[in-house]
mmCIF file of C-alpha atoms and ligand atoms in Angstrom:
data_model
loop_
_atom_site.group_PDB
_atom_site.id
_atom_site.type_symbol
_atom_site.label_atom_id
_atom_site.label_comp_id
_atom_site.label_asym_id
_atom_site.label_seq_id
_atom_site.Cartn_x
_atom_site.Cartn_y
_atom_site.Cartn_z
ATOM 1 C CA MET U 24 0.106 -0.483 0.248
ATOM 2 C CA THR U 25 1.446 3.701 -0.938
ATOM 3 C CA GLU U 26 1.641 5.994 1.797
ATOM 4 C CA PRO U 27 -0.473 8.631 2.289
ATOM 5 C CA ALA U 28 0.159 12.140 0.552
ATOM 6 C CA ARG U 29 1.453 14.705 3.527
ATOM 7 C CA HIS U 30 -0.697 17.558 4.383
ATOM 8 C CA ASP U 31 0.729 20.888 3.323
ATOM 9 C CA HIS U 32 -0.166 22.812 5.811
ATOM 10 C CA ALA U 33 2.369 25.586 5.636
ATOM 11 C CA ALA U 34 1.086 26.008 2.021
ATOM 12 C CA ARG U 35 -2.556 26.344 2.848
ATOM 13 C CA ARG U 36 -1.360 29.399 5.234
ATOM 14 C CA THR U 37 0.843 30.691 2.443
ATOM 15 C CA ARG U 38 -2.731 30.837 0.505
ATOM 16 C CA LEU U 39 -4.890 32.770 3.614
ATOM 17 C CA ALA U 40 -2.003 35.459 3.341
ATOM 18 C CA GLU U 41 -2.621 36.116 0.518
ATOM 19 C CA GLN U 42 -6.617 36.498 0.591
ATOM 20 C CA LEU U 43 -5.774 38.206 3.591
ATOM 21 C CA GLY U 44 -3.892 40.890 1.908
ATOM 22 C CA ALA U 45 -6.583 40.717 -1.115
ATOM 23 C CA VAL U 46 -9.415 41.589 1.144
ATOM 24 C CA GLY U 47 -7.385 44.496 2.984
ATOM 25 C CA LEU U 48 -7.134 42.688 6.076
ATOM 26 C CA ASP U 49 -4.274 42.821 8.750
ATOM 27 C CA ALA U 50 -5.330 39.408 10.214
ATOM 28 C CA LEU U 51 -8.303 36.213 10.691
ATOM 29 C CA LEU U 52 -8.636 34.865 13.976
ATOM 30 C CA VAL U 53 -9.391 31.334 12.760
ATOM 31 C CA THR U 54 -11.603 30.267 15.491
ATOM 32 C CA GLY U 55 -14.061 27.404 13.301
ATOM 33 C CA LEU U 56 -12.387 23.472 14.011
ATOM 34 C CA ALA U 57 -12.319 22.672 10.170
ATOM 35 C CA ASN U 58 -10.492 25.385 9.288
ATOM 36 C CA LEU U 59 -8.096 25.038 12.377
ATOM 37 C CA ARG U 60 -7.591 21.483 10.841
ATOM 38 C CA TYR U 61 -7.171 22.218 7.284
ATOM 39 C CA LEU U 62 -4.120 25.456 8.376
ATOM 40 C CA THR U 63 -2.786 23.424 11.243
ATOM 41 C CA GLY U 64 -3.247 20.052 11.634
ATOM 42 C CA PHE U 65 -4.818 20.385 14.860
ATOM 43 C CA THR U 66 -7.418 18.004 15.889
ATOM 44 C CA GLY U 67 -8.251 18.838 19.198
ATOM 45 C CA SER U 68 -11.831 20.502 20.302
ATOM 46 C CA ALA U 69 -10.948 24.325 21.522
ATOM 47 C CA GLY U 70 -8.029 26.662 19.947
ATOM 48 C CA ARG U 71 -7.430 29.585 18.057
ATOM 49 C CA LEU U 72 -5.130 30.694 15.085
ATOM 50 C CA LEU U 73 -4.198 33.991 14.589
ATOM 51 C CA ALA U 74 -2.920 34.004 10.836
ATOM 52 C CA ARG U 75 -1.302 37.660 9.916
ATOM 53 C CA ALA U 76 -0.932 38.610 6.455
ATOM 54 C CA ASP U 77 2.618 39.306 6.680
ATOM 55 C CA GLY U 78 2.536 35.367 7.456
ATOM 56 C CA HIS U 79 3.690 35.689 11.094
ATOM 57 C CA HIS U 80 1.004 33.063 12.605
ATOM 58 C CA LEU U 81 0.446 32.066 16.499
ATOM 59 C CA PHE U 82 -1.493 29.171 17.756
ATOM 60 C CA VAL U 83 -3.154 29.180 20.999
ATOM 61 C CA THR U 84 -5.017 26.213 22.674
ATOM 62 C CA ASP U 85 -5.230 25.865 26.218
ATOM 63 C CA GLY U 86 -3.475 23.261 28.807
ATOM 64 C CA ARG U 87 -5.707 19.921 27.738
ATOM 65 C CA TYR U 88 -3.846 19.935 24.845
ATOM 66 C CA ARG U 89 -0.522 21.043 25.604
ATOM 67 C CA ASP U 90 1.290 17.490 24.134
ATOM 68 C CA GLN U 91 -1.397 17.138 21.290
ATOM 69 C CA VAL U 92 -0.428 20.646 19.735
ATOM 70 C CA ALA U 93 3.179 20.179 20.429
ATOM 71 C CA ALA U 94 2.728 17.192 18.141
ATOM 72 C CA GLU U 95 0.352 18.495 15.630
ATOM 73 C CA VAL U 96 1.037 22.157 15.473
ATOM 74 C CA ALA U 97 4.776 21.840 15.491
ATOM 75 C CA ASP U 98 6.040 24.342 12.927
ATOM 76 C CA LEU U 99 4.129 27.119 14.422
ATOM 77 C CA PRO U 100 4.383 29.513 17.389
ATOM 78 C CA ARG U 101 2.283 28.061 20.110
ATOM 79 C CA ARG U 102 0.701 29.315 23.413
ATOM 80 C CA ILE U 103 -1.022 27.837 25.802
ATOM 81 C CA THR U 104 -3.385 30.158 28.060
ATOM 82 C CA ARG U 105 -7.654 30.528 29.014
ATOM 83 C CA THR U 106 -7.450 33.809 28.937
ATOM 84 C CA ASP U 107 -7.649 36.328 25.553
ATOM 85 C CA ALA U 108 -4.485 38.413 27.152
ATOM 86 C CA TRP U 109 -2.273 36.889 24.560
ATOM 87 C CA LEU U 110 -3.784 38.998 21.644
ATOM 88 C CA ASP U 111 -2.299 41.857 23.904
ATOM 89 C CA ASP U 112 1.021 41.076 22.614
ATOM 90 C CA VAL U 113 0.883 39.578 19.015
ATOM 91 C CA VAL U 114 -1.689 41.676 17.700
ATOM 92 C CA GLY U 115 0.807 44.685 16.821
ATOM 93 C CA ASP U 116 0.352 47.136 13.953
ATOM 94 C CA ALA U 117 -2.691 45.156 12.598
ATOM 95 C CA GLU U 118 -5.190 47.829 12.242
ATOM 96 C CA ARG U 119 -7.799 45.738 10.865
ATOM 97 C CA ILE U 120 -8.581 42.009 12.387
ATOM 98 C CA GLY U 121 -11.282 39.957 10.773
ATOM 99 C CA LEU U 122 -13.544 37.390 12.840
ATOM 100 C CA GLU U 123 -14.918 34.376 11.038
ATOM 101 C CA ALA U 124 -17.983 35.814 11.341
ATOM 102 C CA HIS U 125 -20.593 33.167 10.409
ATOM 103 C CA LEU U 126 -18.651 31.238 13.961
ATOM 104 C CA VAL U 127 -17.961 33.627 16.239
ATOM 105 C CA PRO U 128 -21.026 33.940 18.636
ATOM 106 C CA TRP U 129 -21.875 37.862 19.062
ATOM 107 C CA ALA U 130 -20.801 37.651 22.955
ATOM 108 C CA THR U 131 -17.582 36.539 22.034
ATOM 109 C CA ALA U 132 -17.072 38.964 18.654
ATOM 110 C CA ARG U 133 -17.848 42.274 21.259
ATOM 111 C CA SER U 134 -15.592 40.457 24.169
ATOM 112 C CA LEU U 135 -13.083 40.903 20.901
ATOM 113 C CA GLU U 136 -13.869 44.240 20.045
ATOM 114 C CA GLN U 137 -13.077 46.053 23.423
ATOM 115 C CA ARG U 138 -9.718 43.442 23.707
ATOM 116 C CA LEU U 139 -8.701 44.224 20.179
ATOM 117 C CA ALA U 140 -8.826 48.399 20.159
ATOM 118 C CA PRO U 141 -8.039 50.742 18.880
ATOM 119 C CA ALA U 142 -7.516 48.036 16.083
ATOM 120 C CA GLU U 143 -10.831 47.734 13.851
ATOM 121 C CA VAL U 144 -12.504 44.162 14.117
ATOM 122 C CA VAL U 145 -14.751 43.507 11.113
ATOM 123 C CA PRO U 146 -17.090 40.144 10.039
ATOM 124 C CA ALA U 147 -14.759 38.846 7.577
ATOM 125 C CA GLU U 148 -16.281 36.589 4.792
ATOM 126 C CA PRO U 149 -15.371 32.483 4.864
ATOM 127 C CA LEU U 150 -12.175 32.913 3.749
ATOM 128 C CA VAL U 151 -10.880 29.934 4.731
ATOM 129 C CA GLU U 152 -13.912 28.088 3.782
ATOM 130 C CA HIS U 153 -13.443 29.140 0.406
ATOM 131 C CA LEU U 154 -9.743 27.720 0.169
ATOM 132 C CA ARG U 155 -10.850 24.311 1.549
ATOM 133 C CA ALA U 156 -13.236 24.102 -1.589
ATOM 134 C CA ARG U 157 -10.581 23.374 -4.182
ATOM 135 C CA LYS U 158 -8.923 20.095 -2.880
ATOM 136 C CA ASP U 159 -4.792 19.614 -3.003
ATOM 137 C CA GLU U 160 -3.541 16.531 -3.277
ATOM 138 C CA ALA U 161 -3.264 15.833 0.514
ATOM 139 C CA GLU U 162 -6.982 15.976 0.709
ATOM 140 C CA ILE U 163 -7.998 13.854 -2.592
ATOM 141 C CA ASP U 164 -6.197 11.038 -1.802
ATOM 142 C CA ALA U 165 -7.772 11.406 2.093
ATOM 143 C CA LEU U 166 -11.173 11.476 0.408
ATOM 144 C CA GLU U 167 -10.251 8.095 -1.983
ATOM 145 C CA ARG U 168 -9.360 6.516 0.806
ATOM 146 C CA ALA U 169 -12.976 7.354 2.578
ATOM 147 C CA CYS U 170 -14.421 6.306 -0.681
ATOM 148 C CA ALA U 171 -13.066 3.176 -0.977
ATOM 149 C CA ILE U 172 -13.521 1.682 2.128
ATOM 150 C CA THR U 173 -17.128 3.021 2.401
ATOM 151 C CA ALA U 174 -17.633 1.052 -0.453
ATOM 152 C CA ARG U 175 -16.095 -2.150 0.777
ATOM 153 C CA THR U 176 -18.612 -1.906 3.537
ATOM 154 C CA TRP U 177 -21.393 -1.343 0.733
ATOM 155 C CA GLU U 178 -20.728 -4.971 -1.413
ATOM 156 C CA ALA U 179 -19.623 -6.357 2.190
ATOM 157 C CA LEU U 180 -23.615 -5.023 3.087
ATOM 158 C CA LEU U 181 -25.114 -6.373 0.481
ATOM 159 C CA ASP U 182 -24.016 -10.122 1.330
ATOM 160 C CA TRP U 183 -25.371 -9.435 4.813
ATOM 161 C CA ILE U 184 -28.683 -7.713 4.638
ATOM 162 C CA GLU U 185 -31.894 -9.536 4.961
ATOM 163 C CA PRO U 186 -35.485 -9.050 6.220
ATOM 164 C CA GLY U 187 -36.146 -9.508 9.490
ATOM 165 C CA VAL U 188 -33.429 -7.536 10.494
ATOM 166 C CA THR U 189 -33.527 -3.416 12.067
ATOM 167 C CA GLU U 190 -32.901 0.101 10.115
ATOM 168 C CA ARG U 191 -30.648 0.613 13.154
ATOM 169 C CA ALA U 192 -29.339 -2.867 12.830
ATOM 170 C CA VAL U 193 -27.994 -2.275 9.407
ATOM 171 C CA ALA U 194 -26.610 1.280 10.775
ATOM 172 C CA GLN U 195 -24.684 0.091 12.795
ATOM 173 C CA TRP U 196 -23.311 -3.028 11.339
ATOM 174 C CA ALA U 197 -21.906 -0.502 8.345
ATOM 175 C CA GLU U 198 -20.127 1.847 11.043
ATOM 176 C CA ARG U 199 -18.788 -1.132 12.519
ATOM 177 C CA THR U 200 -17.553 -2.022 9.439
ATOM 178 C CA MET U 201 -16.282 0.650 8.035
ATOM 179 C CA VAL U 202 -14.659 0.906 11.311
ATOM 180 C CA GLU U 203 -12.788 -2.411 11.060
ATOM 181 C CA LEU U 204 -12.054 -1.829 7.247
ATOM 182 C CA GLY U 205 -9.566 0.583 8.972
ATOM 183 C CA ALA U 206 -11.833 4.053 9.153
ATOM 184 C CA ASP U 207 -11.103 6.910 11.855
ATOM 185 C CA GLY U 208 -15.145 6.322 12.413
ATOM 186 C CA SER U 209 -18.262 6.701 10.396
ATOM 187 C CA ALA U 210 -18.804 10.650 8.884
ATOM 188 C CA PHE U 211 -22.311 10.436 9.833
ATOM 189 C CA THR U 212 -24.606 8.160 11.392
ATOM 190 C CA PRO U 213 -25.963 6.503 8.284
ATOM 191 C CA THR U 214 -29.571 6.563 7.237
ATOM 192 C CA VAL U 215 -31.014 3.364 6.257
ATOM 193 C CA ALA U 216 -34.853 4.239 5.172
ATOM 194 C CA SER U 217 -36.910 1.415 4.185
ATOM 195 C CA GLY U 218 -40.437 0.660 2.882
ATOM 196 C CA PRO U 219 -42.290 3.372 3.274
ATOM 197 C CA ASN U 220 -39.447 5.799 5.085
ATOM 198 C CA GLY U 221 -38.097 6.147 1.854
ATOM 199 C CA ALA U 222 -40.198 8.759 1.750
ATOM 200 C CA ARG U 223 -37.876 10.780 3.731
ATOM 201 C CA PRO U 224 -34.423 11.509 2.686
ATOM 202 C CA HIS U 225 -32.552 11.863 6.282
ATOM 203 C CA HIS U 226 -35.089 9.443 7.968
ATOM 204 C CA LYS U 227 -32.495 8.150 11.333
ATOM 205 C CA ASP U 228 -35.701 6.792 13.380
ATOM 206 C CA GLY U 229 -33.920 2.844 12.436
ATOM 207 C CA ARG U 230 -36.806 0.451 14.468
ATOM 208 C CA ARG U 231 -38.555 -0.573 11.507
ATOM 209 C CA THR U 232 -37.804 -4.316 10.276
ATOM 210 C CA LEU U 233 -36.447 -4.927 6.779
ATOM 211 C CA ALA U 234 -39.230 -6.975 4.925
ATOM 212 C CA SER U 235 -39.339 -8.765 1.746
ATOM 213 C CA GLY U 236 -40.364 -6.108 -0.768
ATOM 214 C CA ASP U 237 -38.417 -3.145 0.444
ATOM 215 C CA LEU U 238 -37.447 -0.443 -1.103
ATOM 216 C CA ILE U 239 -33.854 0.373 1.041
ATOM 217 C CA THR U 240 -32.078 3.892 0.736
ATOM 218 C CA VAL U 241 -28.533 3.421 2.435
ATOM 219 C CA ASP U 242 -26.833 7.086 2.724
ATOM 220 C CA MET U 243 -23.317 6.073 4.330
ATOM 221 C CA GLY U 244 -19.898 7.067 4.449
ATOM 222 C CA ALA U 245 -16.356 6.516 6.050
ATOM 223 C CA ARG U 246 -14.361 8.990 7.459
ATOM 224 C CA VAL U 247 -10.301 8.761 7.012
ATOM 225 C CA ASP U 248 -7.569 11.071 8.086
ATOM 226 C CA GLY U 249 -10.355 13.630 8.971
ATOM 227 C CA TYR U 250 -12.107 13.690 5.216
ATOM 228 C CA CYS U 251 -15.854 12.371 4.622
ATOM 229 C CA ALA U 252 -17.318 10.014 2.111
ATOM 230 C CA ASP U 253 -20.789 9.910 1.784
ATOM 231 C CA MET U 254 -22.630 7.942 -0.713
ATOM 232 C CA THR U 255 -26.217 6.272 -1.399
ATOM 233 C CA ARG U 256 -27.267 3.266 -3.072
ATOM 234 C CA LEU U 257 -30.470 1.688 -2.803
ATOM 235 C CA VAL U 258 -31.206 -2.363 -2.596
ATOM 236 C CA ALA U 259 -34.821 -4.195 -2.637
ATOM 237 C CA LEU U 260 -35.145 -7.497 -0.688
ATOM 238 C CA GLY U 261 -37.202 -8.867 -3.819
ATOM 239 C CA ASP U 262 -39.250 -6.649 -6.337
ATOM 240 C CA PRO U 263 -40.099 -3.539 -4.798
ATOM 241 C CA GLY U 264 -43.061 -3.112 -7.617
ATOM 242 C CA GLY U 265 -43.840 -1.063 -10.287
ATOM 243 C CA GLU U 266 -44.206 2.088 -8.403
ATOM 244 C CA LEU U 267 -41.173 2.352 -6.974
ATOM 245 C CA ARG U 268 -39.055 0.879 -10.034
ATOM 246 C CA ALA U 269 -40.592 3.829 -11.917
ATOM 247 C CA VAL U 270 -39.322 6.206 -8.906
ATOM 248 C CA VAL U 271 -35.620 4.051 -9.017
ATOM 249 C CA ASP U 272 -35.245 4.749 -12.966
ATOM 250 C CA ALA U 273 -36.294 8.351 -12.871
ATOM 251 C CA VAL U 274 -33.348 8.972 -9.914
ATOM 252 C CA ALA U 275 -30.878 7.026 -12.091
ATOM 253 C CA ASP U 276 -31.508 9.075 -15.207
ATOM 254 C CA ALA U 277 -31.550 11.941 -13.506
ATOM 255 C CA GLN U 278 -27.985 11.703 -11.268
ATOM 256 C CA GLN U 279 -26.314 10.404 -14.588
ATOM 257 C CA ALA U 280 -27.540 13.698 -16.144
ATOM 258 C CA ALA U 281 -26.569 15.484 -13.580
ATOM 259 C CA VAL U 282 -22.704 13.743 -13.053
ATOM 260 C CA ALA U 283 -22.344 13.928 -16.870
ATOM 261 C CA ALA U 284 -23.289 18.280 -16.459
ATOM 262 C CA VAL U 285 -20.291 18.379 -13.453
ATOM 263 C CA ALA U 286 -16.950 20.318 -15.122
ATOM 264 C CA SER U 287 -15.072 22.797 -14.058
ATOM 265 C CA GLY U 288 -16.592 26.402 -15.272
ATOM 266 C CA VAL U 289 -20.077 25.111 -14.974
ATOM 267 C CA ALA U 290 -22.432 26.966 -12.775
ATOM 268 C CA ALA U 291 -23.080 24.654 -9.663
ATOM 269 C CA ARG U 292 -27.195 25.183 -10.228
ATOM 270 C CA ASP U 293 -26.747 24.190 -13.798
ATOM 271 C CA VAL U 294 -25.692 20.192 -11.927
ATOM 272 C CA ASP U 295 -28.813 20.943 -10.209
ATOM 273 C CA ALA U 296 -31.507 21.870 -12.938
ATOM 274 C CA ALA U 297 -29.950 19.156 -15.272
ATOM 275 C CA ALA U 298 -31.208 16.676 -12.337
ATOM 276 C CA ARG U 299 -34.349 18.575 -11.603
ATOM 277 C CA ASP U 300 -35.174 18.793 -15.534
ATOM 278 C CA ARG U 301 -35.159 15.116 -15.779
ATOM 279 C CA LEU U 302 -36.815 14.066 -12.495
ATOM 280 C CA THR U 303 -39.706 17.144 -13.620
ATOM 281 C CA GLU U 304 -40.097 15.343 -16.939
ATOM 282 C CA ALA U 305 -40.837 12.188 -15.163
ATOM 283 C CA GLY U 306 -43.194 13.907 -12.968
ATOM 284 C CA TYR U 307 -41.224 13.890 -10.134
ATOM 285 C CA GLY U 308 -40.519 17.097 -9.997
ATOM 286 C CA GLU U 309 -42.561 18.293 -6.656
ATOM 287 C CA ALA U 310 -40.741 15.140 -5.112
ATOM 288 C CA PHE U 311 -37.610 16.312 -5.691
ATOM 289 C CA VAL U 312 -37.371 18.064 -1.969
ATOM 290 C CA HIS U 313 -34.204 19.071 -1.847
ATOM 291 C CA GLY U 314 -30.722 20.672 -3.393
ATOM 292 C CA THR U 315 -28.570 17.961 -5.766
ATOM 293 C CA GLY U 316 -25.354 18.405 -3.558
ATOM 294 C CA HIS U 317 -23.051 19.924 -1.821
ATOM 295 C CA GLY U 318 -19.137 20.242 -0.745
ATOM 296 C CA VAL U 319 -17.855 17.323 1.212
ATOM 297 C CA GLY U 320 -13.521 17.401 2.835
ATOM 298 C CA LEU U 321 -13.309 17.964 6.619
ATOM 299 C CA GLU U 322 -16.715 18.529 7.098
ATOM 300 C CA LEU U 323 -19.728 16.640 5.590
ATOM 301 C CA HIS U 324 -21.531 19.494 4.211
ATOM 302 C CA GLU U 325 -19.295 22.479 2.604
ATOM 303 C CA ALA U 326 -18.723 24.815 0.480
ATOM 304 C CA PRO U 327 -20.025 24.607 -2.819
ATOM 305 C CA ARG U 328 -23.398 24.363 -2.592
ATOM 306 C CA LEU U 329 -25.072 22.428 -5.903
ATOM 307 C CA GLY U 330 -28.894 23.629 -5.666
ATOM 308 C CA THR U 331 -31.481 25.629 -7.698
ATOM 309 C CA THR U 332 -30.410 29.521 -5.137
ATOM 310 C CA SER U 333 -26.535 28.615 -5.606
ATOM 311 C CA ASP U 334 -24.264 31.340 -7.306
ATOM 312 C CA ALA U 335 -21.142 29.191 -7.162
ATOM 313 C CA THR U 336 -19.457 27.703 -9.823
ATOM 314 C CA LEU U 337 -17.023 24.780 -10.039
ATOM 315 C CA ALA U 338 -13.884 24.795 -10.419
ATOM 316 C CA ALA U 339 -11.498 22.052 -10.636
ATOM 317 C CA ARG U 340 -10.421 20.048 -7.788
ATOM 318 C CA MET U 341 -13.726 20.804 -5.475
ATOM 319 C CA ALA U 342 -14.894 17.469 -4.600
ATOM 320 C CA VAL U 343 -18.849 17.448 -4.254
ATOM 321 C CA THR U 344 -21.674 15.297 -3.927
ATOM 322 C CA VAL U 345 -24.308 14.282 -7.037
ATOM 323 C CA GLU U 346 -27.455 13.267 -5.016
ATOM 324 C CA PRO U 347 -30.886 13.905 -6.482
ATOM 325 C CA GLY U 348 -33.640 12.135 -4.866
ATOM 326 C CA ALA U 349 -37.802 11.095 -5.536
ATOM 327 C CA TYR U 350 -39.838 10.975 -2.162
ATOM 328 C CA LEU U 351 -43.530 9.690 -2.102
ATOM 329 C CA PRO U 352 -45.345 10.187 1.013
ATOM 330 C CA ASP U 353 -46.683 6.669 2.177
ATOM 331 C CA VAL U 354 -45.612 4.824 -0.634
ATOM 332 C CA GLY U 355 -41.223 5.493 -0.451
ATOM 333 C CA GLY U 356 -38.249 6.889 -2.354
ATOM 334 C CA ALA U 357 -35.155 6.428 -3.548
ATOM 335 C CA ARG U 358 -31.809 8.661 -3.529
ATOM 336 C CA ILE U 359 -28.384 7.929 -5.555
ATOM 337 C CA GLU U 360 -25.267 9.653 -4.724
ATOM 338 C CA ASP U 361 -22.078 10.181 -5.502
ATOM 339 C CA LEU U 362 -19.133 12.037 -4.281
ATOM 340 C CA VAL U 363 -16.306 13.658 -7.349
ATOM 341 C CA VAL U 364 -14.058 15.448 -7.893
ATOM 342 C CA VAL U 365 -14.396 17.946 -10.374
ATOM 343 C CA THR U 366 -12.220 18.169 -13.319
ATOM 344 C CA HIS U 367 -11.383 20.916 -16.097
ATOM 345 C CA ASP U 368 -13.792 18.396 -18.667
ATOM 346 C CA GLY U 369 -15.862 16.758 -16.480
ATOM 347 C CA CYS U 370 -15.316 15.135 -12.687
ATOM 348 C CA ARG U 371 -14.403 11.858 -11.492
ATOM 349 C CA VAL U 372 -16.381 9.255 -9.369
ATOM 350 C CA LEU U 373 -14.860 8.247 -5.970
ATOM 351 C CA THR U 374 -17.700 6.699 -4.858
ATOM 352 C CA THR U 375 -17.188 3.032 -7.440
ATOM 353 C CA PRO U 376 -20.316 0.767 -6.588
ATOM 354 C CA ASP U 377 -22.758 -0.225 -8.946
ATOM 355 C CA ARG U 378 -25.225 2.267 -8.858
ATOM 356 C CA SER U 379 -28.218 -0.007 -10.609
ATOM 357 C CA LEU U 380 -30.489 -0.962 -8.206
ATOM 358 C CA ALA U 381 -29.064 -4.314 -6.033
ATOM 359 C CA VAL U 382 -32.159 -7.027 -5.523
ATOM 360 C CA ARG U 383 -31.565 -9.281 -2.808
HETATM 361 ZN ZN1 LIG C 579 -24.880 10.807 1.952
HETATM 362 ZN ZN1 LIG C 580 -24.683 13.884 0.972
#
């Protein structure tokens, strides 16, 4: 097996520093945990990075992470403290300091404003999230490994699943199998939606027992090296009946149309439209109640969104899902989801298992 590609956190911080200069910020106080992991490798649950446009950064956390931060963030100046007094020493000549406005509580923002005066504290755009949307080599490598484990788990699940087990047992079996195959864990609690529960896109209840004739939607993903896989496939225990087979065919057709629409330079909403138009033609426009996809990385849902109101444009090395579905109340539903990496002329599908309905 080849060694995983190494995360180049310093290169990511350099790109952020360039961004700070471009938007007229002297510094950004980074507090989002996924952003901290992306920029430094820190995997703890509390920390801050003062990232400066001049490249002089400082990482701060508390005593619980003393050893961990020395190992994970060895290449940055660090401080261990529980108060905000450190800011007085390091802010220096910074005049405009950005906060991650979408992540910082209002009370924290007010207190930082007072602490940092006379420097101006301003709400910053999701700058790190914008950088995170386009994956580097190490990130794509981690996503590939997460998707490979998810694929092997799905293939094993098809041999294991049978009438008489509960939805929850299927979800727990999948989570356990992903860990046994080398995942850090499950990226999210799997959705196992059988029979009429298939009409609920994020069904998690789990109490229903699988029966012959059920169509089952399984949405799951492994987490590897912090990165999330996200894949949805369908299995039927015998014949699910003509009405649901028609739904499956329409969703499969829409999903393939949307995957075919993905390429660098394409508007995200056009990928959504590719799926939505097909489902509308098939009579399921009203039954498609969510967007077509989302970015995936350190977080399960991140930039860009692929929906009717998205203003994002796809770019090479973005990792996005393509997951149209159709949901018929009291009848059931279906969704098929792939995780793809955008390329110059199309995309590369990381979730390789057969998309057609598996019948057991
Ligand atoms: Zn999913
Ligand atoms: Zn998804």
